[in-house]
Amino acid sequence: MAHEILKKLPENVIIYILLRFSVKSLMRFKCISKTWYILIPSSTFINLRLNCSKTAKEEFIIFKRSLQVDAFQHKTTLSFLFGDDLNPVSPDLDVPYLESTFVNNYDQFIGPCHATRNYRLLPPCPSDAPQGFRCSIDGVGFGFDSIATDYKVVRISKVYNDPPYRDPYSREQKVEVYDMSTDFWRELENIDQDMPRIYWAPCSMVFYKSACYWLAIGSKDKMIILYFDMGTEIFNTINMPDTCNSYNGPHYGLVVLRDSITMLRYPNPNPEYDPAQDLMQIWIMKEYGLNDSWMKIYTVRPLLIESPLLIWKDYLMLAKAERVL
């Protein structure tokens, strides 16, 4: 009976109704009909849902971490957390393609997001290093292009002469983009060969307003923010506050707070660096893209943490605790 009623409803009415449901419910609804199976994961439907008003009750965060299986094997596990208490909403997901012989020391929170628990194995990038050369991946970003209504992956890499010697003057900077709709990689042209270097650290990349942002090291070892617009596929940079751009000494992180790009400056956890001599600072960019609009909103007393990982719901900071030997 219900199925017959649904068949009589106009498609736009059905879409309007489906937009009101949570991601968890939509994943179950894919089994109702072939039409819904195609509609729900389509880029058109996803874009409509992203533009709808969302409530915090629907949002999850994904906790990605590396766990040791045996002496020579580590696996990557994803936990899906929900609510103020960050309770798990489903069993942990082990991703077989991310198994490794070494441990990744950087635990990572991803989100907030509307998780489906589905993952896709991407095809190999066709422009990997040819024989006699080696490719070094500097940064990877994932996000939604609202112009093309498609999800994209961007990969920043360098190609060097093969070891034992790497000639920095013979390297080539490459940027590849993967389009989910075509399941295909393509290489961007006219890439700046003096692009800032990606700064590898926990909490050093964030996706915000159709762009991927990375902490990066610019000229004269000055810390800056490098970003890639998923729609225009153009790189640009943002200067950090004048008192927070030194590469040597403190560490940095990027988060989204109050719907704004936010920079965290925190003490270096290196034993040779005394964290008691420094405080954590939280700077928010009041006007998007304007270098002069940075404002320090919090100064936090020294904490026994290795690094911040995420600010959840604008008031709760999640961090990796300092290791006790």
Coordinates of C-alpha atoms in Angstrom, one line a residue:
M1 CA 0.0 0.0 0.0
A2 CA 2.7 2.5 1.0
H3 CA 4.7 1.6 -2.1
E4 CA 1.7 2.3 -4.3
I5 CA 1.3 5.7 -2.7
L6 CA 5.0 6.6 -3.2
K7 CA 4.7 5.7 -6.9
K8 CA 1.9 8.3 -7.3
L9 CA 3.8 11.2 -5.6
P10 CA 5.8 13.6 -7.9
E11 CA 9.5 13.2 -7.8
N12 CA 10.2 16.6 -6.4
V13 CA 7.8 15.8 -3.5
I14 CA 9.7 12.5 -2.8
I15 CA 13.0 14.3 -2.8
Y16 CA 11.7 17.0 -0.4
I17 CA 10.6 14.2 2.0
L18 CA 13.9 12.3 1.7
L19 CA 15.8 15.5 2.5
R20 CA 14.3 15.5 6.0
F21 CA 15.8 12.2 7.0
S22 CA 19.2 11.4 8.6
V23 CA 22.0 9.9 6.7
K24 CA 21.6 6.6 8.6
S25 CA 17.9 6.4 7.5
L26 CA 18.8 7.3 3.9
M27 CA 21.3 4.4 3.7
R28 CA 18.5 2.0 4.6
F29 CA 16.1 3.6 2.1
K30 CA 18.5 2.7 -0.7
C31 CA 17.1 -0.8 -0.5
I32 CA 13.5 0.2 -1.2
S33 CA 13.7 0.7 -4.9
K34 CA 16.2 0.9 -7.8
T35 CA 15.2 4.5 -8.3
W36 CA 16.1 5.4 -4.7
Y37 CA 19.3 3.3 -4.9
I38 CA 20.5 5.6 -7.7
L39 CA 19.0 8.9 -6.4
I40 CA 20.3 8.9 -2.8
P41 CA 24.1 8.7 -3.5
S42 CA 23.9 10.9 -6.6
S43 CA 25.8 14.2 -6.5
T44 CA 22.5 16.2 -7.2
F45 CA 20.8 14.8 -4.1
I46 CA 23.9 15.2 -2.0
N47 CA 24.2 18.9 -3.1
L48 CA 20.6 19.5 -2.2
R49 CA 21.1 18.0 1.2
L50 CA 24.2 19.9 1.9
N51 CA 22.4 23.2 1.1
C52 CA 19.5 22.3 3.4
S53 CA 19.5 23.5 7.0
K54 CA 21.3 20.9 9.1
T55 CA 21.1 20.4 12.8
A56 CA 24.0 19.4 15.1
K57 CA 22.0 16.3 16.0
E58 CA 22.8 14.8 12.6
E59 CA 26.5 15.4 12.7
F60 CA 29.2 12.8 13.3
I61 CA 32.9 12.9 13.7
I62 CA 35.2 10.2 12.5
F63 CA 38.2 9.2 14.7
K64 CA 41.0 7.7 12.6
R65 CA 43.8 5.9 14.3
S66 CA 46.5 3.3 13.8
L67 CA 46.4 0.1 15.9
Q68 CA 49.1 -2.5 16.1
V69 CA 48.0 -6.0 15.0
D70 CA 51.4 -7.7 15.6
A71 CA 55.0 -6.9 15.6
F72 CA 55.1 -6.1 11.9
Q73 CA 51.6 -5.0 11.1
H74 CA 49.3 -2.1 11.8
K75 CA 45.8 -1.4 10.8
T76 CA 43.8 1.8 10.3
T77 CA 40.5 1.9 12.3
L78 CA 37.7 4.4 11.9
S79 CA 35.3 5.1 14.8
F80 CA 32.0 7.0 14.2
L81 CA 31.2 9.2 17.2
F82 CA 28.0 11.2 17.8
G83 CA 26.5 13.6 20.3
D84 CA 27.9 15.7 23.2
D85 CA 29.5 12.7 24.8
L86 CA 30.9 11.4 21.5
N87 CA 29.4 8.0 21.9
P88 CA 30.1 5.4 19.2
V89 CA 27.1 4.9 16.9
S90 CA 28.2 1.7 15.2
P91 CA 31.0 -0.8 15.4
D92 CA 34.5 0.4 14.4
L93 CA 35.4 0.0 10.7
D94 CA 38.7 -1.6 9.8
V95 CA 39.8 -0.4 6.3
P96 CA 41.9 -3.3 4.8
Y97 CA 43.5 -1.1 2.1
L98 CA 45.1 1.1 4.8
E99 CA 47.1 -1.7 6.5
S100 CA 50.8 -0.8 7.0
T101 CA 54.0 -2.2 8.3
F102 CA 54.6 1.0 10.3
V103 CA 52.5 3.0 12.8
N104 CA 51.0 6.4 12.0
N105 CA 51.6 8.5 15.1
Y106 CA 49.1 11.1 14.1
D107 CA 45.6 10.2 15.3
Q108 CA 43.0 12.3 13.5
F109 CA 39.5 13.5 13.9
I110 CA 37.6 14.1 10.7
G111 CA 34.4 16.2 10.6
P112 CA 31.9 17.2 11.6
C113 CA 30.3 15.2 8.7
H114 CA 27.3 13.1 7.7
A115 CA 29.0 9.7 7.5
T116 CA 27.7 6.8 5.4
R117 CA 30.3 4.3 6.5
N118 CA 31.0 3.6 2.8
Y119 CA 34.5 3.9 1.4
R120 CA 35.9 3.8 -2.2
L121 CA 39.2 2.5 -3.4
L122 CA 40.6 5.1 -5.8
P123 CA 42.4 4.1 -9.0
P124 CA 46.2 4.5 -9.1
C125 CA 47.3 8.0 -10.1
P126 CA 48.6 7.7 -13.7
S127 CA 51.2 10.4 -13.3
D128 CA 53.2 8.6 -10.6
A129 CA 57.0 8.8 -10.9
P130 CA 58.5 7.1 -13.9
Q131 CA 61.4 4.6 -13.7
G132 CA 64.5 6.2 -12.2
F133 CA 62.5 8.7 -10.1
R134 CA 60.6 8.7 -6.8
C135 CA 57.4 10.5 -5.9
S136 CA 56.9 12.1 -2.5
I137 CA 53.4 12.9 -1.5
D138 CA 53.3 16.2 0.4
G139 CA 49.5 16.7 1.0
V140 CA 46.1 15.3 0.2
G141 CA 42.7 17.0 0.5
F142 CA 39.1 15.8 0.1
G143 CA 36.0 17.9 -0.3
F144 CA 32.9 18.9 -2.2
D145 CA 32.9 21.1 -5.3
S146 CA 29.6 23.0 -5.1
I147 CA 30.0 24.3 -8.7
A148 CA 30.4 20.9 -10.3
T149 CA 28.3 19.2 -7.6
D150 CA 31.0 16.6 -7.2
Y151 CA 33.4 15.3 -4.6
K152 CA 37.1 15.7 -5.4
V153 CA 40.5 14.6 -4.0
V154 CA 43.5 16.8 -4.6
R155 CA 47.0 15.4 -4.2
I156 CA 50.2 17.5 -4.0
S157 CA 53.4 15.7 -4.7
K158 CA 57.0 16.1 -5.8
V159 CA 59.0 13.9 -8.2
Y160 CA 62.7 13.5 -7.4
N161 CA 65.7 11.7 -8.9
D162 CA 65.8 8.3 -7.3
P163 CA 68.0 8.0 -4.1
P164 CA 70.7 7.7 -2.8
Y165 CA 70.8 11.4 -3.8
R166 CA 68.0 13.8 -4.2
D167 CA 68.8 17.0 -6.1
P168 CA 66.4 19.7 -4.9
Y169 CA 66.9 21.6 -8.1
S170 CA 65.8 18.6 -10.3
R171 CA 62.4 18.1 -8.5
E172 CA 59.1 18.7 -10.2
Q173 CA 56.0 19.9 -8.3
K174 CA 52.8 18.0 -9.4
V175 CA 49.1 18.5 -8.5
E176 CA 46.5 15.9 -9.4
V177 CA 42.8 16.0 -9.0
Y178 CA 40.4 13.0 -8.8
D179 CA 36.8 13.5 -9.7
M180 CA 34.4 11.1 -8.1
S181 CA 31.8 11.4 -10.9
T182 CA 34.3 10.2 -13.6
D183 CA 36.4 8.0 -11.4
F184 CA 39.5 9.5 -13.1
W185 CA 42.7 11.4 -12.1
R186 CA 43.9 14.4 -14.1
E187 CA 47.0 16.5 -13.7
L188 CA 46.8 20.2 -13.4
E189 CA 49.0 22.4 -15.6
N190 CA 51.1 25.5 -14.9
I191 CA 51.8 24.6 -11.2
D192 CA 54.0 27.0 -9.3
Q193 CA 57.3 25.1 -8.7
D194 CA 58.0 27.3 -5.7
M195 CA 54.7 26.3 -3.9
P196 CA 55.0 26.4 -0.1
R197 CA 55.8 23.1 1.6
I198 CA 53.1 21.4 3.5
Y199 CA 53.6 21.4 7.3
W200 CA 53.0 17.8 8.5
A201 CA 51.4 17.8 12.0
P202 CA 48.2 16.7 13.7
C203 CA 45.3 19.0 12.9
S204 CA 47.2 20.8 10.1
M205 CA 44.5 20.4 7.4
V206 CA 40.9 21.4 7.2
F207 CA 38.1 21.7 4.6
Y208 CA 36.1 24.9 4.8
K209 CA 33.8 26.6 2.3
S210 CA 34.7 24.5 -0.8
A211 CA 38.4 24.8 -0.2
C212 CA 41.1 22.6 1.4
Y213 CA 43.5 24.5 3.8
W214 CA 46.9 23.3 4.9
L215 CA 49.5 24.8 7.2
A216 CA 52.6 25.4 5.1
I217 CA 56.1 26.7 5.2
G218 CA 56.8 29.6 2.9
S219 CA 59.9 31.6 2.1
K220 CA 62.4 32.3 4.9
D221 CA 60.7 29.5 6.9
K222 CA 57.7 31.7 7.6
M223 CA 54.5 29.8 8.5
I224 CA 51.5 30.5 6.2
I225 CA 48.2 28.9 5.2
L226 CA 48.0 27.3 1.7
Y227 CA 44.5 26.7 0.3
F228 CA 43.1 25.1 -2.8
D229 CA 39.6 26.1 -4.1
M230 CA 37.8 22.9 -5.2
G231 CA 35.7 24.9 -7.7
T232 CA 38.3 27.1 -9.5
E233 CA 41.1 24.6 -8.8
I234 CA 43.4 27.5 -7.9
F235 CA 45.9 27.7 -5.0
N236 CA 46.3 30.8 -2.8
T237 CA 47.8 31.7 0.5
I238 CA 46.8 33.5 3.7
N239 CA 49.3 35.1 6.1
M240 CA 49.2 34.0 9.7
P241 CA 49.3 36.6 12.6
D242 CA 52.7 38.3 12.8
T243 CA 53.3 36.9 16.3
C244 CA 52.5 33.3 15.2
N245 CA 54.4 32.6 12.0
S246 CA 57.7 31.3 13.3
Y247 CA 58.6 27.8 12.1
N248 CA 61.0 27.2 14.9
G249 CA 59.6 26.8 18.4
P250 CA 55.8 26.4 18.9
H251 CA 53.5 24.1 16.9
Y252 CA 50.3 25.1 15.0
G253 CA 47.0 23.6 14.1
L254 CA 44.0 24.5 11.9
V255 CA 40.3 24.1 12.9
V256 CA 36.9 25.6 12.2
L257 CA 35.4 27.6 15.1
R258 CA 32.3 29.8 14.9
D259 CA 32.1 29.0 11.2
S260 CA 35.5 30.7 10.7
I261 CA 39.0 29.6 9.9
T262 CA 40.9 29.3 13.2
M263 CA 44.6 28.9 14.0
L264 CA 45.9 27.2 17.1
R265 CA 49.4 28.0 18.5
Y266 CA 50.5 25.5 21.1
P267 CA 53.8 24.6 22.9
N268 CA 56.2 22.2 21.2
P269 CA 56.0 18.8 23.0
N270 CA 59.7 18.1 22.4
P271 CA 61.3 17.4 25.8
E272 CA 64.0 20.0 25.0
Y273 CA 61.2 22.7 24.8
D274 CA 59.7 23.8 28.1
P275 CA 55.9 24.0 27.6
A276 CA 55.6 25.8 30.9
Q277 CA 57.1 28.8 29.2
D278 CA 54.4 29.1 26.6
L279 CA 50.6 29.2 26.5
M280 CA 48.2 28.0 23.9
Q281 CA 46.7 30.8 21.7
I282 CA 43.5 30.6 19.6
W283 CA 43.2 33.0 16.7
I284 CA 40.1 33.4 14.6
M285 CA 39.9 35.1 11.2
K286 CA 37.0 37.5 11.6
E287 CA 36.6 38.3 7.9
Y288 CA 37.2 35.4 5.5
G289 CA 40.4 35.8 3.4
L290 CA 41.6 39.1 5.0
N291 CA 45.0 38.8 6.5
D292 CA 44.5 41.8 8.8
S293 CA 41.4 40.3 10.4
W294 CA 43.1 37.8 12.7
M295 CA 42.0 38.2 16.3
K296 CA 43.2 36.4 19.4
I297 CA 40.1 35.2 21.3
Y298 CA 41.6 32.8 23.9
T299 CA 44.8 32.2 25.8
V300 CA 44.9 28.8 27.5
R301 CA 47.2 27.8 30.3
P302 CA 49.7 25.1 29.6
L303 CA 48.1 21.7 29.1
L304 CA 49.6 18.2 29.3
I305 CA 48.8 17.4 25.7
E306 CA 50.9 16.5 22.6
S307 CA 48.6 18.3 20.2
P308 CA 45.0 19.5 19.8
L309 CA 42.9 17.5 17.3
L310 CA 39.5 19.2 16.9
I311 CA 37.1 21.8 18.3
W312 CA 33.7 20.1 18.6
K313 CA 30.5 22.1 18.5
D314 CA 32.4 25.4 19.1
Y315 CA 33.1 24.7 22.8
L316 CA 34.9 21.4 23.3
M317 CA 38.6 20.9 22.4
L318 CA 39.6 17.3 21.7
A319 CA 43.4 16.7 22.1
K320 CA 45.9 13.9 22.2
A321 CA 47.2 13.4 25.7
E322 CA 50.8 13.7 26.5
R323 CA 52.5 10.3 26.8
V324 CA 53.6 9.2 30.2
L325 CA 56.7 7.0 30.3

